[in-house]
PDB file of C-alpha atoms and ligand atoms in Angstrom:
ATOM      1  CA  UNK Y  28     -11.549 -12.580 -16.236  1.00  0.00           C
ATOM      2  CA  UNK Y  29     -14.466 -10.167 -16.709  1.00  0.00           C
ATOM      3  CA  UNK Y  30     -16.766 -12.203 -14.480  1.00  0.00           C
ATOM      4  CA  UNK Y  31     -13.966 -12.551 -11.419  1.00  0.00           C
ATOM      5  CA  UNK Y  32     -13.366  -8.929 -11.849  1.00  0.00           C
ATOM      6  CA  UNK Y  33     -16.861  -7.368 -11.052  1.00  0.00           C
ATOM      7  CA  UNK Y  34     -17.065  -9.908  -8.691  1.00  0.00           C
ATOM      8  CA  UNK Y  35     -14.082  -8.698  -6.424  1.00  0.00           C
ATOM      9  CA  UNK Y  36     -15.136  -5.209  -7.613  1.00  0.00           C
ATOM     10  CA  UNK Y  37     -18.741  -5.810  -6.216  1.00  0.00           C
ATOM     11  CA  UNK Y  38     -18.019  -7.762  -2.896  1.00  0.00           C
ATOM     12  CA  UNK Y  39     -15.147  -4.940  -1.863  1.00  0.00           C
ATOM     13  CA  UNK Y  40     -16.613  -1.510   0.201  1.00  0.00           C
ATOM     14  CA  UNK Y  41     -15.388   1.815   0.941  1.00  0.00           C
ATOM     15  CA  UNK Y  42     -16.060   3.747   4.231  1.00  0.00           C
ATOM     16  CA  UNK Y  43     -16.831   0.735   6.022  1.00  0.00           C
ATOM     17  CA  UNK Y  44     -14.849   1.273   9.429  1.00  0.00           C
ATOM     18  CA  UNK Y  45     -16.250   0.389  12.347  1.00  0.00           C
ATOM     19  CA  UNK Y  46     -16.487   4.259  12.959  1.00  0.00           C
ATOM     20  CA  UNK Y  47     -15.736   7.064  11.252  1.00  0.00           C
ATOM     21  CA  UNK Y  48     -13.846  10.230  12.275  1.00  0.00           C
ATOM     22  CA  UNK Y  49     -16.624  13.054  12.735  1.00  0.00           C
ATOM     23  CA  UNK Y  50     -15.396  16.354  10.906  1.00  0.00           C
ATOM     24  CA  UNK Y  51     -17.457  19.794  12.262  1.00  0.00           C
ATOM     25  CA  UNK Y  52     -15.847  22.532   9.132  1.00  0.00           C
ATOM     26  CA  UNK Y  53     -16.701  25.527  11.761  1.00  0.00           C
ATOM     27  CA  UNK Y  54     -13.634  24.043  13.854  1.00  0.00           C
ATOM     28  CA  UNK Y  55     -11.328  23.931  10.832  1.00  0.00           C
ATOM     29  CA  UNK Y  56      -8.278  26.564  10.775  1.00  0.00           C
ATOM     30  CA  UNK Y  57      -7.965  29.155   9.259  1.00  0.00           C
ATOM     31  CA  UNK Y  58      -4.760  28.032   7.437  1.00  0.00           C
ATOM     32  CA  UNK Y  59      -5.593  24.525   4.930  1.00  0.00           C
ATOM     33  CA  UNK Y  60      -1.868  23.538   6.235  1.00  0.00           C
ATOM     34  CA  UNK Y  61      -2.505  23.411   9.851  1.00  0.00           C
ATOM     35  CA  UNK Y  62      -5.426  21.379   9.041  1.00  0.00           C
ATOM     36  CA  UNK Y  63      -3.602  19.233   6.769  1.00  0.00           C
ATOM     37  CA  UNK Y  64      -0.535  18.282   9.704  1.00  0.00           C
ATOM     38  CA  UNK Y  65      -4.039  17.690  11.956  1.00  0.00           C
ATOM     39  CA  UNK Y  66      -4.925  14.982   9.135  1.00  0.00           C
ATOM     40  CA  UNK Y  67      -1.849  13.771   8.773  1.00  0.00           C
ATOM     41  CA  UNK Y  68      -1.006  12.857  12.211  1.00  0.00           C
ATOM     42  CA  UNK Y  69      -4.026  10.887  12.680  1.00  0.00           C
ATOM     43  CA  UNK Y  70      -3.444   9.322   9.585  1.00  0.00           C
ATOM     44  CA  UNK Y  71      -0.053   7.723  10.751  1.00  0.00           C
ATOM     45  CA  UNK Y  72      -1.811   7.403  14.638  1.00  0.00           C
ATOM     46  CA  UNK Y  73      -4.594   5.334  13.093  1.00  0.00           C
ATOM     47  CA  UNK Y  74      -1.354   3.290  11.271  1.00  0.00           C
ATOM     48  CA  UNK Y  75      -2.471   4.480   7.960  1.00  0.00           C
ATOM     49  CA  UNK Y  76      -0.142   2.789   5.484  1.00  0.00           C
ATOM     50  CA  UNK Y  77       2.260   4.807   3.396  1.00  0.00           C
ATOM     51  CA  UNK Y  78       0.729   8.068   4.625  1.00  0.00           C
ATOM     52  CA  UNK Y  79       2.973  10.216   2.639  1.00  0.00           C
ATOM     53  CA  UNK Y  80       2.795   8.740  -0.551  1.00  0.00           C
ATOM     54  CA  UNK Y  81       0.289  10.967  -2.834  1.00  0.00           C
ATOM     55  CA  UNK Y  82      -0.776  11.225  -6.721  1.00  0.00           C
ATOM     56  CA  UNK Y  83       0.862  13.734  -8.581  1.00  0.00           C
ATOM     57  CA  UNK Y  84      -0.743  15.050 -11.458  1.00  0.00           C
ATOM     58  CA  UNK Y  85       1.232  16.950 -14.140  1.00  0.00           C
ATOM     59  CA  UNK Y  86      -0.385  17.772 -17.822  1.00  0.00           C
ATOM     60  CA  UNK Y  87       1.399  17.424 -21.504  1.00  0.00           C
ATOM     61  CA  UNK Y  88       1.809  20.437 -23.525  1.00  0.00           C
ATOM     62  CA  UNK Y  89      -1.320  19.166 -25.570  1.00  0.00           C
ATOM     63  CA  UNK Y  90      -3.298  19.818 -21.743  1.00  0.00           C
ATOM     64  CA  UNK Y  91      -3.154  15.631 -21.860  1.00  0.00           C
ATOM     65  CA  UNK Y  92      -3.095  14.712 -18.067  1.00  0.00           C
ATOM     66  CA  UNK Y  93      -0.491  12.725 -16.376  1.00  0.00           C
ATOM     67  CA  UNK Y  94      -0.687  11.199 -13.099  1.00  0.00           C
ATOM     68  CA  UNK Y  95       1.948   9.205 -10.573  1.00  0.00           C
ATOM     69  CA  UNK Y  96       2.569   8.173  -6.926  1.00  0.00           C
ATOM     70  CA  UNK Y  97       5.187  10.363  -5.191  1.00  0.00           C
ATOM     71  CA  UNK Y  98       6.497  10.996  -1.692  1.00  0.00           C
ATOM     72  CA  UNK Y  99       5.835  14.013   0.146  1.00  0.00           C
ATOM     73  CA  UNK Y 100       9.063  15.542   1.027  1.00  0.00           C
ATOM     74  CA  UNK Y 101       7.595  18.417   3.232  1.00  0.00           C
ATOM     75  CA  UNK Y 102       4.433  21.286   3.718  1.00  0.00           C
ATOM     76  CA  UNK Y 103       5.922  24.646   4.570  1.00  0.00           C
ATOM     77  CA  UNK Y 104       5.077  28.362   4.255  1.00  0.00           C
ATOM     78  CA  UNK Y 105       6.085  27.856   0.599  1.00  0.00           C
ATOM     79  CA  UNK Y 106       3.772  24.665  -0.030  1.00  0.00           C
ATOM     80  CA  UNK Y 107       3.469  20.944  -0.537  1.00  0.00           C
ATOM     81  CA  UNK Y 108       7.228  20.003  -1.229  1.00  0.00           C
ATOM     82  CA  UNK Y 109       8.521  17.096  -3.498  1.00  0.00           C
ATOM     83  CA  UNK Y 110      11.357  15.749  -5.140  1.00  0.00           C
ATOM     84  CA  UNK Y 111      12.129  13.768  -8.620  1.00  0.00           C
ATOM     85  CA  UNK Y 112      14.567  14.210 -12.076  1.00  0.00           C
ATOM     86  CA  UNK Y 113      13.924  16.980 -13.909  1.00  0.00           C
ATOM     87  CA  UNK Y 114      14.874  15.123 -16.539  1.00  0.00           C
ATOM     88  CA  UNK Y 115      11.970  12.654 -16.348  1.00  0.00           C
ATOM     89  CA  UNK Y 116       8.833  12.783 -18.197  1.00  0.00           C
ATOM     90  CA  UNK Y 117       7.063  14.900 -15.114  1.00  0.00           C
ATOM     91  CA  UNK Y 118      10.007  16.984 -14.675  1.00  0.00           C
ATOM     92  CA  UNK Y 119       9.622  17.801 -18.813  1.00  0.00           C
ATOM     93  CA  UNK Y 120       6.022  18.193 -18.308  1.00  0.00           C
ATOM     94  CA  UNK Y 121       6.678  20.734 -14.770  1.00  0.00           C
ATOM     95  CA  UNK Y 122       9.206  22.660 -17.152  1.00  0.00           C
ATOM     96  CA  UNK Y 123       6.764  23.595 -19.808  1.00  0.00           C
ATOM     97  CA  UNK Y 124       3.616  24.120 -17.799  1.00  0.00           C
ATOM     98  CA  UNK Y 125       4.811  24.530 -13.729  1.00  0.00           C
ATOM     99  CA  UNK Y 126       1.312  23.829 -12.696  1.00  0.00           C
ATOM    100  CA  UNK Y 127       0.085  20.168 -10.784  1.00  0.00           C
ATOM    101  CA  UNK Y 128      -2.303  19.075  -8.821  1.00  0.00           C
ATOM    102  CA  UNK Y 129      -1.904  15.995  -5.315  1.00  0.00           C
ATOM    103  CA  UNK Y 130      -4.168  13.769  -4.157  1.00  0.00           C
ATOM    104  CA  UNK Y 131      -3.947  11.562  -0.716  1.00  0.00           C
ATOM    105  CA  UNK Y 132      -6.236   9.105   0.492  1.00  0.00           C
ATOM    106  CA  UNK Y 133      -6.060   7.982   3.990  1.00  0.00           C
ATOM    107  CA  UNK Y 134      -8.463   4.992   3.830  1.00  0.00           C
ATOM    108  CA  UNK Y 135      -8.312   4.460   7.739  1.00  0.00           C
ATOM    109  CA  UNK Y 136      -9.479   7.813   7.990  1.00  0.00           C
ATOM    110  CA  UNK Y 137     -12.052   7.960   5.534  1.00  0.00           C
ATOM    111  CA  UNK Y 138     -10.206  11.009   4.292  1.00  0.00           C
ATOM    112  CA  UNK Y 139      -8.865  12.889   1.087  1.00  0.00           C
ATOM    113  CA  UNK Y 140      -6.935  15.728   0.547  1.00  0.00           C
ATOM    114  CA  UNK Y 141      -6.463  17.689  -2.445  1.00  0.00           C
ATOM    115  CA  UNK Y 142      -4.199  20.659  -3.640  1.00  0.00           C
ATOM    116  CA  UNK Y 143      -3.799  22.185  -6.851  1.00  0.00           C
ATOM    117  CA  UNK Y 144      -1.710  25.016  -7.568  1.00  0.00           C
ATOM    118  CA  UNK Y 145       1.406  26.253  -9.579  1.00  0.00           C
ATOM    119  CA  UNK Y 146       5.030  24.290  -9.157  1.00  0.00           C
ATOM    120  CA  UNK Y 147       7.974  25.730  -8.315  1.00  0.00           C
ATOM    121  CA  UNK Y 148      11.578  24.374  -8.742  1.00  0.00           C
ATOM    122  CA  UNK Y 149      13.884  25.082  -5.590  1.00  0.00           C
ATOM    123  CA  UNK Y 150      17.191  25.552  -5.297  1.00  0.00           C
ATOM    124  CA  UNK Y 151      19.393  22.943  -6.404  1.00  0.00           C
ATOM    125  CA  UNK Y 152      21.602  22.958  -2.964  1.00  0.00           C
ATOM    126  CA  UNK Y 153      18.323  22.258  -1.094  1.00  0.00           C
ATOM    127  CA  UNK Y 154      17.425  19.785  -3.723  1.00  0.00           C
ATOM    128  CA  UNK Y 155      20.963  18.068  -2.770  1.00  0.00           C
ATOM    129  CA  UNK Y 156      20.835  18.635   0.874  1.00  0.00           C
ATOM    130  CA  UNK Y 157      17.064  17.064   0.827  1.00  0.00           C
ATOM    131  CA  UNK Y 158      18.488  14.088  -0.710  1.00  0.00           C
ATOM    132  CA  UNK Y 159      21.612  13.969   1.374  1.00  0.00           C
ATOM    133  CA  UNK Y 160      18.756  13.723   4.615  1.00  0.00           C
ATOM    134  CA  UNK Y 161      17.949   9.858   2.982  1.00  0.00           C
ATOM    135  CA  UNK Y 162      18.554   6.850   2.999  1.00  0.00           C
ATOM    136  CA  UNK Y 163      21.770   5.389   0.720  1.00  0.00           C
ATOM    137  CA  UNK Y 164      19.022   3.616  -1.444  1.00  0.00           C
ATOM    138  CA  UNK Y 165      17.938   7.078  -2.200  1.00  0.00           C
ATOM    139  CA  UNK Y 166      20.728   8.328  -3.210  1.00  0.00           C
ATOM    140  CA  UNK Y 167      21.851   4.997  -5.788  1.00  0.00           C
ATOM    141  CA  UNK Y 168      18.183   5.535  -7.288  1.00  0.00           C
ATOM    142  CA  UNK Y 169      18.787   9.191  -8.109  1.00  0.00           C
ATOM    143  CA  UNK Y 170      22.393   8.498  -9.193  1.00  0.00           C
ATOM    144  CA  UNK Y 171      21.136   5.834 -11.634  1.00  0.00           C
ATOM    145  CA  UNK Y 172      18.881   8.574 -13.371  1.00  0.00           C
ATOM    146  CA  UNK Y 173      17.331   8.231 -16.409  1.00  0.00           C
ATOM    147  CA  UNK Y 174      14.134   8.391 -15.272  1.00  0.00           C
ATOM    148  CA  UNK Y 175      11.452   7.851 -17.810  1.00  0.00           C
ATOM    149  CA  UNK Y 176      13.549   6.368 -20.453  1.00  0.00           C
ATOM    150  CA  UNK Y 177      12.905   3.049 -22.231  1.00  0.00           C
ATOM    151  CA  UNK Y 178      15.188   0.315 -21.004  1.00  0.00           C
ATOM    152  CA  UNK Y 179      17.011  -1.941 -23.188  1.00  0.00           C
ATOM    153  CA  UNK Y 180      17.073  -5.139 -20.933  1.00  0.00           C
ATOM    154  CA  UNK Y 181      16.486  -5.331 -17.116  1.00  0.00           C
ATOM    155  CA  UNK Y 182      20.019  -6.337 -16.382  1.00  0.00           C
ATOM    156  CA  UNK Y 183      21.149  -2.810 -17.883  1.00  0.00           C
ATOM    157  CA  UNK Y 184      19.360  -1.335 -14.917  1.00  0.00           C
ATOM    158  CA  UNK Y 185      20.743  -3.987 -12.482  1.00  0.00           C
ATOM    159  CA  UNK Y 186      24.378  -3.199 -13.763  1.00  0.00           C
ATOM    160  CA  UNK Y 187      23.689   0.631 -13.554  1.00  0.00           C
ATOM    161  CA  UNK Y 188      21.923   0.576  -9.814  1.00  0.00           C
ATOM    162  CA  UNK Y 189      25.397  -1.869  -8.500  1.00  0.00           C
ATOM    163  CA  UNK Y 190      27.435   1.150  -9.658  1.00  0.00           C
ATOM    164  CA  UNK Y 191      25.345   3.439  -8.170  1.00  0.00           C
ATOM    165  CA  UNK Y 192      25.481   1.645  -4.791  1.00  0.00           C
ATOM    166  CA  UNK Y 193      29.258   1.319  -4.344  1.00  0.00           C
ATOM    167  CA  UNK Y 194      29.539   5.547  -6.094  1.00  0.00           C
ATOM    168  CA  UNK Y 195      26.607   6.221  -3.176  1.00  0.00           C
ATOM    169  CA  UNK Y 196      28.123   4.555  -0.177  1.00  0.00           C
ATOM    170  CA  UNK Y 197      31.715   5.641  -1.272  1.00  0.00           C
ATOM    171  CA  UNK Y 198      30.506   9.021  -2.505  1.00  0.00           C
ATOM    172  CA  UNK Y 199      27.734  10.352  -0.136  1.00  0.00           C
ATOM    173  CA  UNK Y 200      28.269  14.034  -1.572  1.00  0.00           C
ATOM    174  CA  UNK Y 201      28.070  13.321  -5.160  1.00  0.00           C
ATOM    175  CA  UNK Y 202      26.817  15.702  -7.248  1.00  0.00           C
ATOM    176  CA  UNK Y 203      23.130  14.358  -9.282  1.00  0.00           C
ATOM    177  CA  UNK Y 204      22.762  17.792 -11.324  1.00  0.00           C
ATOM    178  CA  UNK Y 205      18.683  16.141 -12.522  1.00  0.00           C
ATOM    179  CA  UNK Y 206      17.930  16.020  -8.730  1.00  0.00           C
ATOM    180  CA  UNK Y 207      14.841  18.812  -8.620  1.00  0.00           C
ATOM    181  CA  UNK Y 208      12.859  19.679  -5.342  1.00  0.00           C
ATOM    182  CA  UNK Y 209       9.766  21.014  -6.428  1.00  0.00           C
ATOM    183  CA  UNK Y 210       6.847  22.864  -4.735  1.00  0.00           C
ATOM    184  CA  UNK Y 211       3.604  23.284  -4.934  1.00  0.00           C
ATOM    185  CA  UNK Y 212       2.048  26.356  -3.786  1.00  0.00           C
ATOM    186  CA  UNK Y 213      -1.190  25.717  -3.257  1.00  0.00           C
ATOM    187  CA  UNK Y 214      -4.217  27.553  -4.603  1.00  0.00           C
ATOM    188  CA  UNK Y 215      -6.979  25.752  -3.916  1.00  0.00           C
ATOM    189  CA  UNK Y 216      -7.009  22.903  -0.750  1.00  0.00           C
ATOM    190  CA  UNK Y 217     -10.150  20.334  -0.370  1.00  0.00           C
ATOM    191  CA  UNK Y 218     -10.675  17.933   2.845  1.00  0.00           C
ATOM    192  CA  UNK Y 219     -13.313  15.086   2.319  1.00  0.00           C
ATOM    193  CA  UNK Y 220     -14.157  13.367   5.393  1.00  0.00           C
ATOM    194  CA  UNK Y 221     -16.312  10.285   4.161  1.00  0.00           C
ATOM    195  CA  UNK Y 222     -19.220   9.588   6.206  1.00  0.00           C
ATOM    196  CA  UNK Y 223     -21.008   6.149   5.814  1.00  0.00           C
ATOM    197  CA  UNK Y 224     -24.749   7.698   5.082  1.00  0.00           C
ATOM    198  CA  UNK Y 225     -22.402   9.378   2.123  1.00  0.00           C
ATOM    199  CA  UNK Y 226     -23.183  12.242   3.801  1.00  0.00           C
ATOM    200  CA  UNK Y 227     -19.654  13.376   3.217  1.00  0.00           C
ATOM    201  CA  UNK Y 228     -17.703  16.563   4.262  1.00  0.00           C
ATOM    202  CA  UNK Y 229     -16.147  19.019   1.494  1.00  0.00           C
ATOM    203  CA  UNK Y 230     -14.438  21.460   2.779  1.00  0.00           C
ATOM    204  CA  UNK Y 231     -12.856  23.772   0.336  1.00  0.00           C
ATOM    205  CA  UNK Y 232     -10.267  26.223   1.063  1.00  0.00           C
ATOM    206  CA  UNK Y 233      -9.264  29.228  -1.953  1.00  0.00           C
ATOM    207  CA  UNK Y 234      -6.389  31.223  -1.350  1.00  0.00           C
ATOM    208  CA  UNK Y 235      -7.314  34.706  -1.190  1.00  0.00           C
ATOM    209  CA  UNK Y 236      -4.180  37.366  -1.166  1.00  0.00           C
ATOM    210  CA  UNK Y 237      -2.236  36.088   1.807  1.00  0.00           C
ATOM    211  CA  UNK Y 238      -5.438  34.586   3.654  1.00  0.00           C
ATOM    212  CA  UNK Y 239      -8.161  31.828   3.049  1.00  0.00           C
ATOM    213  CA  UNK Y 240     -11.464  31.780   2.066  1.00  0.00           C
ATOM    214  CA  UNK Y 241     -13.740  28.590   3.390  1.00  0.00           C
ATOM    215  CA  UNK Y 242     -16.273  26.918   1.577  1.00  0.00           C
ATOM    216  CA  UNK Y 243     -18.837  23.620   1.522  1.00  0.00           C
ATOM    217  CA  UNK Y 244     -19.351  21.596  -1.555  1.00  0.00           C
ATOM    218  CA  UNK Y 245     -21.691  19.297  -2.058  1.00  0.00           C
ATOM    219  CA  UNK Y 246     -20.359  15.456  -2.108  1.00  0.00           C
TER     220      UNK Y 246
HETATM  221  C1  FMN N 321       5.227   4.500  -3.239  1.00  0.00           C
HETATM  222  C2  FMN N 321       5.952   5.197  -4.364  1.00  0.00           C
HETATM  223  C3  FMN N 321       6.711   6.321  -4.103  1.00  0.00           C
HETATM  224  C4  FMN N 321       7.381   6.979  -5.141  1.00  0.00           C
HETATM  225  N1  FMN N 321       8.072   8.128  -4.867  1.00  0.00           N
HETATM  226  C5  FMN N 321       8.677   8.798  -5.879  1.00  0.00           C
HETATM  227  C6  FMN N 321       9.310  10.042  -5.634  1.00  0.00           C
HETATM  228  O1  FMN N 321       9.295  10.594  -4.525  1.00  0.00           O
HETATM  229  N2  FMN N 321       9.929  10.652  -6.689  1.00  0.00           N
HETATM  230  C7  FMN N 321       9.944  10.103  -7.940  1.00  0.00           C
HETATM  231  O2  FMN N 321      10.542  10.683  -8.843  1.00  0.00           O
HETATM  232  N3  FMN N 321       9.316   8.948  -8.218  1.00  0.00           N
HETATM  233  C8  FMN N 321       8.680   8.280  -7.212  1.00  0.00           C
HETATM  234  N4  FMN N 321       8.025   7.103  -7.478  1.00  0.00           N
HETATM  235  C9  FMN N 321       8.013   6.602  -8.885  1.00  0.00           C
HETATM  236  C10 FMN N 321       6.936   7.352  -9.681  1.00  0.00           C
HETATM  237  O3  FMN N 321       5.647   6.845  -9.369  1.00  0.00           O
HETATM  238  C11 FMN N 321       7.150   7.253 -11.202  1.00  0.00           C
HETATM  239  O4  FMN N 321       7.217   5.889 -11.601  1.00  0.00           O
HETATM  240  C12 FMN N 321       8.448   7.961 -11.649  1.00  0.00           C
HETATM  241  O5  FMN N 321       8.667   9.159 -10.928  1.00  0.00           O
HETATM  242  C13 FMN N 321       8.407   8.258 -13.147  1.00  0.00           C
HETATM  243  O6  FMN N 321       7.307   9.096 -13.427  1.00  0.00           O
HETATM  244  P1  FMN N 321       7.235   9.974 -14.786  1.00  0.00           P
HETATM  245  O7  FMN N 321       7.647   9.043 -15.898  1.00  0.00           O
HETATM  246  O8  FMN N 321       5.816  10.419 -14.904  1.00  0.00           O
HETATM  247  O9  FMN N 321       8.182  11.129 -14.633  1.00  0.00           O
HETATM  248  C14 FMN N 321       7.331   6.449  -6.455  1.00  0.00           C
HETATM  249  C15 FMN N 321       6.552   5.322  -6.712  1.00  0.00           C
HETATM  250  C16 FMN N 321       5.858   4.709  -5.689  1.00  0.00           C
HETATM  251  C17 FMN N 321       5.011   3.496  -6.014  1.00  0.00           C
END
């Protein structure tokens, strides 16, 4: 299994588009979130997949790390916005140290994004109304809850999700009191542009009172 594995590992590549977006930091904006929208629209022009699914990392109260795939929900004036139980084992995590950290990775792009900063829980109407905005599917998953718990037997969860499909389709108001929107205002925003002579872009940005500052790191 060894052998097959570091053979795949070896014959795969990274950064090996036919060409590569060219990123000049002096034309970057002044705000990390207009750049960000920039990013992400040429993400889902260049048919990125799943362009708003991101890592979320969370630490234990023993500063163990934690990490995750979530959606991004929004980026406003109040930061990177997303949305899970507060009951689950993130959501206990958020509660007793409110501080994460996202990653995306746009392959097509060559691209990364980073923000790290401290988490904030919303209000719970917006945290409802957010939800409401999806699809029905959305709304059985959050109804089933229990996020993060062991499971007895699969066909638990199957009887559980059934019930939540008829409550969610009959129901589209009901009330899912774990339903948190969180978000993340950011601190600290980096852009990597990947560059196939791995001479790749860092770019970045530290929030500074209500402004940015700008800054190059070495790849
Ligand atoms: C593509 C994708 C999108 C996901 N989006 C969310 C999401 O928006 N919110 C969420 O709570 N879990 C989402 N999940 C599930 C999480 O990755 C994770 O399994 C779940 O939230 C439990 O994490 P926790 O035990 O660390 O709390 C998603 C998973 C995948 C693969």
């Amino acid at each position: 299994m060894g052998t097959d594995l570091d053979e795949l590992l070896k014959s795969l590549r990274v950064w090996d588009l036919p060409e590569l977006p060219r990123f000049d930091p002096r034309d970057a904006p002044a705000d990390p979130r207009e750049l960000f929208t920039s990013w992400f629209g040429d993400a889902v022009a260049a048919g990125q997949v799943e362009p708003h699914t991101m890592s979320l990392a969370t630490a234990d109260t023993d500063g163990l790390p934690d990490v995750r795939i979530v959606m991004l929900h929004g980026v406003d004036e109040r930061g990177w916005l997303f949305a899970s139980h507060s009951t689950s084992r993130k959501g206990r995590q958020l509660a007793a140290l409110p501080y994460a950290a996202l990653a995306f990775y746009w392959p097509s792009r060559a691209r990364q994004v980073r923000v790290r900063g401290p988490v904030r829980t919303l209000d719970a109407q917006e945290a409802r109304a957010d939800l409401g905005a999806r699809s029905t599917g959305a709304l059985a998953a959050a109804l089933v809850g229990r996020q993060s718990e062991p499971l007895t037997t699969y066909e638990e969860l199957a009887r559980a999700s059934a019930t939540a499909w008829e409550r969610a389709a009959a129901e589209p108001d009901a009330a899912v009191p774990s339903w948190a929107l969180y978000a993340l205002d950011p601190r600290e925003v980096e852009f990597f542009q990947g560059d196939t002579e791995r001479r790749h872009v860092r770019l970045r940005y530290v929030r500074e009172g209500d402004g940015w500052t700008q800054e190059l790191l070495w790849p």
